Amino acid sequence: MKVKVLSRNPDDYVRETKYDIQRVPRNYDPTLHPFEVCREYTRALNATKLDRVFAKPFLASLDGHRDGVNCMAKHTTALSTLLSGSCDGEVKVWNLTKRECVRTLQAHEGFVRGMVVRYCGTSFFTVGDDKTIKQWKMEAPGYGEEEEPINTILGKTVFTGLDHHRQEGLFATCGQQVDIWDEQRSSPIRSFTWGVDSFSSVHFNPVETELLASCASDRSIVLYDMRESTPLKKVIMAMRSNTLCWNPMEAYYFTASNEDYNLYTYDMRYLEKPVLVHIDHVSAVLDVDYSPTGTEFVSASFDKTIRIFPKDSDRSREVYHTKRMQHVICVKWSADSKYVLSGSDEMNIRLWKANASEKLGVLSPRERQAINYNQKLREKFQHHPQVRRIAKHRHLPKALHHQRKELQIMKEARRRRREMCVSTASQEAFLWCLKKRNTSWLWWNRSSRFASTFFRLFGGVVSSTGGLQEAKRIQDVKNAMSQWIFFCIPNSFI
């Protein structure tokens, strides 16, 4: 009789001494493990779930303002310094490491409309409703010294925006016109106008430093070159743009935040149409700022949320909100690309993580290896339905959810209205063609649903590959003849 037994050689798994490494029999060849893909899928699913479980983006709230935060400015050389201006004319300097205010000054009477740090970081500029431009030292005054500006320039009108040149002692302001100033002079060295009442914001290009752009009250975005005496280009949009931001890595691209709830990314060389339209907000978008890497940007909206968009995606990857946060007026991305700062009109500045589930602090090599492995697994299985559903899910407040539903209903109603107009125009055109009894040819548009139905019924041939021009009257049909095509109808029908 033959008896089968299990045979194990201790030399294969027993250490010779206690200081030897344990032998673990593993073969990482996926062809020898038929369930390896299933195992990786399960790991990717668990990694995606844990990523959402540990997504805690909110870090801190900086309290101290007595009115809504209207503008913010990043320090050009110090990561831990932030400046903020409020609607009561007060400017505060914050230490983000300690999360406390280190300096407060009464800069203006009324709103602080704009502020910017000089490229060297030694001083900063502010503009306000009192028609003044003020330059302040970055260092706090010594004991017994009064808080006085280095320089004060009195303008003729209210200034609504401000930005500083990246390499020279020049800065730009906007109000009723766009002015270029030299720090050593009390009058602008150049002024630009293009028949508009006022401008809301102006920004220098960080790469091509001679270029700048502004948003105007006539729904236009205007581009300028400081070496020219007149503006370069202008694009007029359906609704007014509040502000814009240049991509710090791609010189020709900028993103504008608009009142129609969307953001528009343009290539300044081709302003006929936007490169991409970013949708997700349900109210006016008030501010936008790019990350230092140029791959993402953050937007602030009147709908009490901030969203992070990849620059090449029309949908946001993250949405941040809290119960207390009201309309978000301004937003900034930190210079190390790890944090996002938002200022809202309930007098708070909030600090968020750019990556909601990122673990802060020092990571051990084992932790870093596990994080990288899970990230690769999520990328590998990101298009699987379960993984995609979990990764894309975001909790939204009930009011925001209802607003999204209403917007979807409104878009669907507009789509149906357009289809109804198209159908009416098609019928009018068909009746006009039937009046031509002496010909056996019929002009018809390529994608007309009414024409397609007619030809299926009466044996004709139709090709539906184009777009339908809406014709409200018969005369519109006659004028559009050059863009229509011939179709044959049987003579017996005619």
Short mmCIF file of N, CA and C in Angstrom, two decimals, residues 354-450:
data_model
loop_
_atom_site.label_atom_id
_atom_site.label_comp_id
_atom_site.label_asym_id
_atom_site.label_seq_id
_atom_site.Cartn_x
_atom_site.Cartn_y
_atom_site.Cartn_z
N ALA A 354 -3.87 70.91 1.02
CA ALA A 354 -4.15 70.80 -0.41
C ALA A 354 -4.53 69.37 -0.78
N ASN A 355 -3.93 68.41 -0.11
CA ASN A 355 -4.30 67.00 -0.27
C ASN A 355 -5.00 66.57 1.00
N ALA A 356 -6.30 66.32 0.92
CA ALA A 356 -7.12 66.19 2.11
C ALA A 356 -6.67 65.06 3.03
N SER A 357 -6.17 63.94 2.48
CA SER A 357 -5.82 62.78 3.30
C SER A 357 -4.32 62.69 3.56
N GLU A 358 -3.56 63.71 3.23
CA GLU A 358 -2.11 63.66 3.43
C GLU A 358 -1.77 63.66 4.91
N LYS A 359 -0.82 62.81 5.29
CA LYS A 359 -0.37 62.78 6.68
C LYS A 359 0.74 63.79 6.87
N LEU A 360 0.56 64.69 7.83
CA LEU A 360 1.54 65.73 8.08
C LEU A 360 2.61 65.23 9.04
N GLY A 361 3.76 65.86 9.00
CA GLY A 361 4.85 65.48 9.88
C GLY A 361 5.86 64.59 9.19
N VAL A 362 6.81 64.10 9.98
CA VAL A 362 7.89 63.27 9.44
C VAL A 362 7.38 61.85 9.25
N LEU A 363 7.64 61.29 8.07
CA LEU A 363 7.23 59.92 7.76
C LEU A 363 8.43 58.99 7.84
N SER A 364 8.21 57.81 8.40
CA SER A 364 9.26 56.80 8.41
C SER A 364 9.36 56.20 7.00
N PRO A 365 10.49 55.59 6.67
CA PRO A 365 10.61 54.97 5.33
C PRO A 365 9.52 53.94 5.05
N ARG A 366 9.11 53.21 6.07
CA ARG A 366 8.06 52.21 5.86
C ARG A 366 6.72 52.88 5.56
N GLU A 367 6.40 53.96 6.26
CA GLU A 367 5.16 54.68 5.99
C GLU A 367 5.16 55.28 4.58
N ARG A 368 6.28 55.87 4.22
CA ARG A 368 6.37 56.48 2.89
C ARG A 368 6.22 55.42 1.79
N GLN A 369 6.81 54.26 2.01
CA GLN A 369 6.70 53.18 1.03
C GLN A 369 5.26 52.70 0.91
N ALA A 370 4.58 52.57 2.04
CA ALA A 370 3.18 52.13 2.02
C ALA A 370 2.29 53.16 1.33
N ILE A 371 2.53 54.45 1.59
CA ILE A 371 1.73 55.51 0.96
C ILE A 371 1.93 55.50 -0.55
N ASN A 372 3.18 55.37 -0.99
CA ASN A 372 3.45 55.33 -2.43
C ASN A 372 2.82 54.11 -3.08
N TYR A 373 2.88 52.97 -2.40
CA TYR A 373 2.29 51.73 -2.95
C TYR A 373 0.79 51.87 -3.09
N ASN A 374 0.13 52.41 -2.07
CA ASN A 374 -1.33 52.59 -2.13
C ASN A 374 -1.71 53.60 -3.21
N GLN A 375 -0.89 54.63 -3.38
CA GLN A 375 -1.17 55.61 -4.42
C GLN A 375 -1.11 54.97 -5.81
N LYS A 376 -0.11 54.13 -6.03
CA LYS A 376 0.00 53.46 -7.32
C LYS A 376 -1.16 52.48 -7.54
N LEU A 377 -1.59 51.83 -6.48
CA LEU A 377 -2.73 50.93 -6.62
C LEU A 377 -3.99 51.70 -6.99
N ARG A 378 -4.22 52.86 -6.36
CA ARG A 378 -5.40 53.67 -6.68
C ARG A 378 -5.35 54.16 -8.11
N GLU A 379 -4.17 54.53 -8.58
CA GLU A 379 -4.04 54.98 -9.96
C GLU A 379 -4.29 53.84 -10.95
N LYS A 380 -3.84 52.64 -10.57
CA LYS A 380 -4.01 51.50 -11.47
C LYS A 380 -5.47 51.11 -11.63
N PHE A 381 -6.25 51.17 -10.55
CA PHE A 381 -7.64 50.73 -10.57
C PHE A 381 -8.62 51.90 -10.49
N GLN A 382 -8.19 53.10 -10.88
CA GLN A 382 -9.04 54.28 -10.69
C GLN A 382 -10.29 54.26 -11.55
N HIS A 383 -10.29 53.51 -12.64
CA HIS A 383 -11.44 53.50 -13.54
C HIS A 383 -12.42 52.36 -13.24
N HIS A 384 -12.14 51.52 -12.27
CA HIS A 384 -13.09 50.50 -11.88
C HIS A 384 -14.29 51.17 -11.19
N PRO A 385 -15.49 50.69 -11.45
CA PRO A 385 -16.68 51.40 -10.96
C PRO A 385 -16.70 51.62 -9.46
N GLN A 386 -16.39 50.60 -8.67
CA GLN A 386 -16.45 50.74 -7.23
C GLN A 386 -15.40 51.73 -6.72
N VAL A 387 -14.18 51.60 -7.24
CA VAL A 387 -13.10 52.50 -6.81
C VAL A 387 -13.42 53.93 -7.22
N ARG A 388 -13.91 54.11 -8.44
CA ARG A 388 -14.24 55.46 -8.92
C ARG A 388 -15.37 56.08 -8.10
N ARG A 389 -16.37 55.28 -7.77
CA ARG A 389 -17.50 55.80 -7.01
C ARG A 389 -17.06 56.28 -5.63
N ILE A 390 -16.23 55.50 -4.96
CA ILE A 390 -15.78 55.87 -3.62
C ILE A 390 -14.84 57.08 -3.69
N ALA A 391 -13.96 57.10 -4.68
CA ALA A 391 -12.99 58.19 -4.78
C ALA A 391 -13.66 59.52 -5.12
N LYS A 392 -14.75 59.48 -5.88
CA LYS A 392 -15.40 60.71 -6.32
C LYS A 392 -16.43 61.22 -5.33
N HIS A 393 -16.85 60.40 -4.38
CA HIS A 393 -17.93 60.82 -3.48
C HIS A 393 -17.46 61.94 -2.56
N ARG A 394 -18.26 63.00 -2.47
CA ARG A 394 -18.01 64.10 -1.54
C ARG A 394 -19.33 64.47 -0.86
N HIS A 395 -19.25 64.68 0.43
CA HIS A 395 -20.43 65.12 1.16
C HIS A 395 -20.64 66.62 0.92
N LEU A 396 -21.86 66.99 0.58
CA LEU A 396 -22.20 68.39 0.36
C LEU A 396 -23.32 68.80 1.31
N PRO A 397 -23.35 70.04 1.73
CA PRO A 397 -24.48 70.51 2.54
C PRO A 397 -25.79 70.40 1.77
N LYS A 398 -26.87 70.30 2.52
CA LYS A 398 -28.17 70.10 1.89
C LYS A 398 -28.53 71.25 0.97
N ALA A 399 -28.24 72.49 1.39
CA ALA A 399 -28.57 73.64 0.55
C ALA A 399 -27.80 73.60 -0.76
N LEU A 400 -26.54 73.22 -0.68
CA LEU A 400 -25.72 73.14 -1.88
C LEU A 400 -26.21 72.03 -2.81
N HIS A 401 -26.62 70.93 -2.22
CA HIS A 401 -27.15 69.82 -3.01
C HIS A 401 -28.42 70.24 -3.75
N HIS A 402 -29.31 70.98 -3.07
CA HIS A 402 -30.54 71.44 -3.72
C HIS A 402 -30.24 72.43 -4.84
N GLN A 403 -29.24 73.30 -4.64
CA GLN A 403 -28.87 74.24 -5.69
C GLN A 403 -28.35 73.51 -6.93
N ARG A 404 -27.58 72.45 -6.72
CA ARG A 404 -27.10 71.68 -7.87
C ARG A 404 -28.26 71.04 -8.62
N LYS A 405 -29.23 70.52 -7.87
CA LYS A 405 -30.41 69.93 -8.52
C LYS A 405 -31.16 70.97 -9.35
N GLU A 406 -31.33 72.18 -8.79
CA GLU A 406 -32.03 73.23 -9.52
C GLU A 406 -31.28 73.61 -10.79
N LEU A 407 -29.95 73.70 -10.71
CA LEU A 407 -29.17 74.03 -11.89
C LEU A 407 -29.31 72.96 -12.97
N GLN A 408 -29.33 71.70 -12.57
CA GLN A 408 -29.52 70.63 -13.54
C GLN A 408 -30.88 70.72 -14.21
N ILE A 409 -31.92 71.04 -13.44
CA ILE A 409 -33.25 71.19 -14.01
C ILE A 409 -33.29 72.36 -14.99
N MET A 410 -32.63 73.47 -14.64
CA MET A 410 -32.61 74.63 -15.53
C MET A 410 -31.86 74.32 -16.82
N LYS A 411 -30.75 73.60 -16.74
CA LYS A 411 -30.00 73.24 -17.94
C LYS A 411 -30.81 72.32 -18.84
N GLU A 412 -31.53 71.38 -18.23
CA GLU A 412 -32.35 70.47 -19.01
C GLU A 412 -33.49 71.22 -19.69
N ALA A 413 -34.07 72.21 -19.00
CA ALA A 413 -35.14 73.00 -19.60
C ALA A 413 -34.61 73.81 -20.79
N ARG A 414 -33.41 74.39 -20.65
CA ARG A 414 -32.83 75.13 -21.77
C ARG A 414 -32.55 74.21 -22.95
N ARG A 415 -32.10 73.00 -22.66
CA ARG A 415 -31.83 72.06 -23.76
C ARG A 415 -33.11 71.70 -24.50
N ARG A 416 -34.19 71.43 -23.76
CA ARG A 416 -35.46 71.11 -24.40
C ARG A 416 -35.99 72.29 -25.21
N ARG A 417 -35.79 73.52 -24.70
CA ARG A 417 -36.25 74.70 -25.42
C ARG A 417 -35.49 74.84 -26.74
N ARG A 418 -34.20 74.57 -26.72
CA ARG A 418 -33.42 74.63 -27.96
C ARG A 418 -33.91 73.58 -28.95
N GLU A 419 -34.19 72.38 -28.47
CA GLU A 419 -34.68 71.34 -29.37
C GLU A 419 -36.04 71.71 -29.96
N MET A 420 -36.89 72.37 -29.17
CA MET A 420 -38.19 72.78 -29.67
C MET A 420 -38.04 73.84 -30.76
N CYS A 421 -37.12 74.79 -30.55
CA CYS A 421 -36.86 75.80 -31.57
C CYS A 421 -36.33 75.16 -32.85
N VAL A 422 -35.47 74.16 -32.69
CA VAL A 422 -34.91 73.47 -33.84
C VAL A 422 -36.02 72.76 -34.61
N SER A 423 -36.93 72.09 -33.90
CA SER A 423 -38.01 71.36 -34.56
C SER A 423 -38.93 72.32 -35.31
N THR A 424 -39.25 73.47 -34.71
CA THR A 424 -40.12 74.45 -35.37
C THR A 424 -39.46 74.99 -36.64
N ALA A 425 -38.17 75.30 -36.56
CA ALA A 425 -37.46 75.82 -37.72
C ALA A 425 -37.41 74.77 -38.83
N SER A 426 -37.26 73.50 -38.47
CA SER A 426 -37.21 72.44 -39.47
C SER A 426 -38.55 72.31 -40.19
N GLN A 427 -39.65 72.41 -39.47
CA GLN A 427 -40.96 72.30 -40.10
C GLN A 427 -41.21 73.46 -41.06
N GLU A 428 -40.83 74.69 -40.64
CA GLU A 428 -41.01 75.84 -41.52
C GLU A 428 -40.20 75.67 -42.80
N ALA A 429 -38.98 75.20 -42.67
CA ALA A 429 -38.14 75.00 -43.84
C ALA A 429 -38.72 73.93 -44.76
N PHE A 430 -39.28 72.88 -44.19
CA PHE A 430 -39.86 71.80 -44.99
C PHE A 430 -41.08 72.29 -45.78
N LEU A 431 -41.93 73.08 -45.12
CA LEU A 431 -43.09 73.61 -45.81
C LEU A 431 -42.70 74.54 -46.95
N TRP A 432 -41.66 75.32 -46.73
CA TRP A 432 -41.19 76.22 -47.80
C TRP A 432 -40.69 75.42 -48.99
N CYS A 433 -39.99 74.31 -48.73
CA CYS A 433 -39.47 73.50 -49.83
C CYS A 433 -40.58 72.80 -50.60
N LEU A 434 -41.67 72.42 -49.90
CA LEU A 434 -42.77 71.74 -50.58
C LEU A 434 -43.50 72.66 -51.56
N LYS A 435 -43.40 73.98 -51.33
CA LYS A 435 -44.05 74.92 -52.25
C LYS A 435 -43.38 74.93 -53.62
N LYS A 436 -42.14 74.47 -53.72
CA LYS A 436 -41.42 74.44 -55.00
C LYS A 436 -41.83 73.18 -55.77
N ARG A 437 -43.02 73.20 -56.43
CA ARG A 437 -43.55 72.03 -57.10
C ARG A 437 -42.79 71.68 -58.38
N ASN A 438 -42.08 72.58 -58.96
CA ASN A 438 -41.45 72.35 -60.25
C ASN A 438 -40.07 71.71 -60.14
N THR A 439 -39.69 71.23 -58.98
CA THR A 439 -38.38 70.61 -58.84
C THR A 439 -38.51 69.34 -58.03
N SER A 440 -37.60 68.45 -58.27
CA SER A 440 -37.62 67.18 -57.53
C SER A 440 -36.49 67.13 -56.49
N TRP A 441 -35.94 68.30 -56.13
CA TRP A 441 -34.85 68.36 -55.15
C TRP A 441 -35.32 69.12 -53.92
N LEU A 442 -34.81 68.73 -52.83
CA LEU A 442 -35.17 69.36 -51.56
C LEU A 442 -33.90 69.73 -50.80
N TRP A 443 -33.86 70.98 -50.35
CA TRP A 443 -32.74 71.40 -49.49
C TRP A 443 -33.07 71.00 -48.05
N TRP A 444 -32.09 70.41 -47.41
CA TRP A 444 -32.37 70.10 -46.00
C TRP A 444 -31.07 70.09 -45.20
N ASN A 445 -31.21 70.38 -43.95
CA ASN A 445 -30.05 70.40 -43.07
C ASN A 445 -29.66 68.98 -42.70
N ARG A 446 -28.38 68.78 -42.31
CA ARG A 446 -27.86 67.43 -42.15
C ARG A 446 -28.39 66.70 -40.92
N SER A 447 -28.65 67.43 -39.85
CA SER A 447 -29.00 66.73 -38.61
C SER A 447 -30.45 66.95 -38.22
N SER A 448 -31.31 67.33 -39.15
CA SER A 448 -32.69 67.60 -38.81
C SER A 448 -33.43 66.31 -38.46
N ARG A 449 -33.95 66.24 -37.24
CA ARG A 449 -34.68 65.05 -36.81
C ARG A 449 -36.00 64.93 -37.57
N PHE A 450 -36.62 66.07 -37.87
CA PHE A 450 -37.88 66.05 -38.62
C PHE A 450 -37.65 65.51 -40.03
#
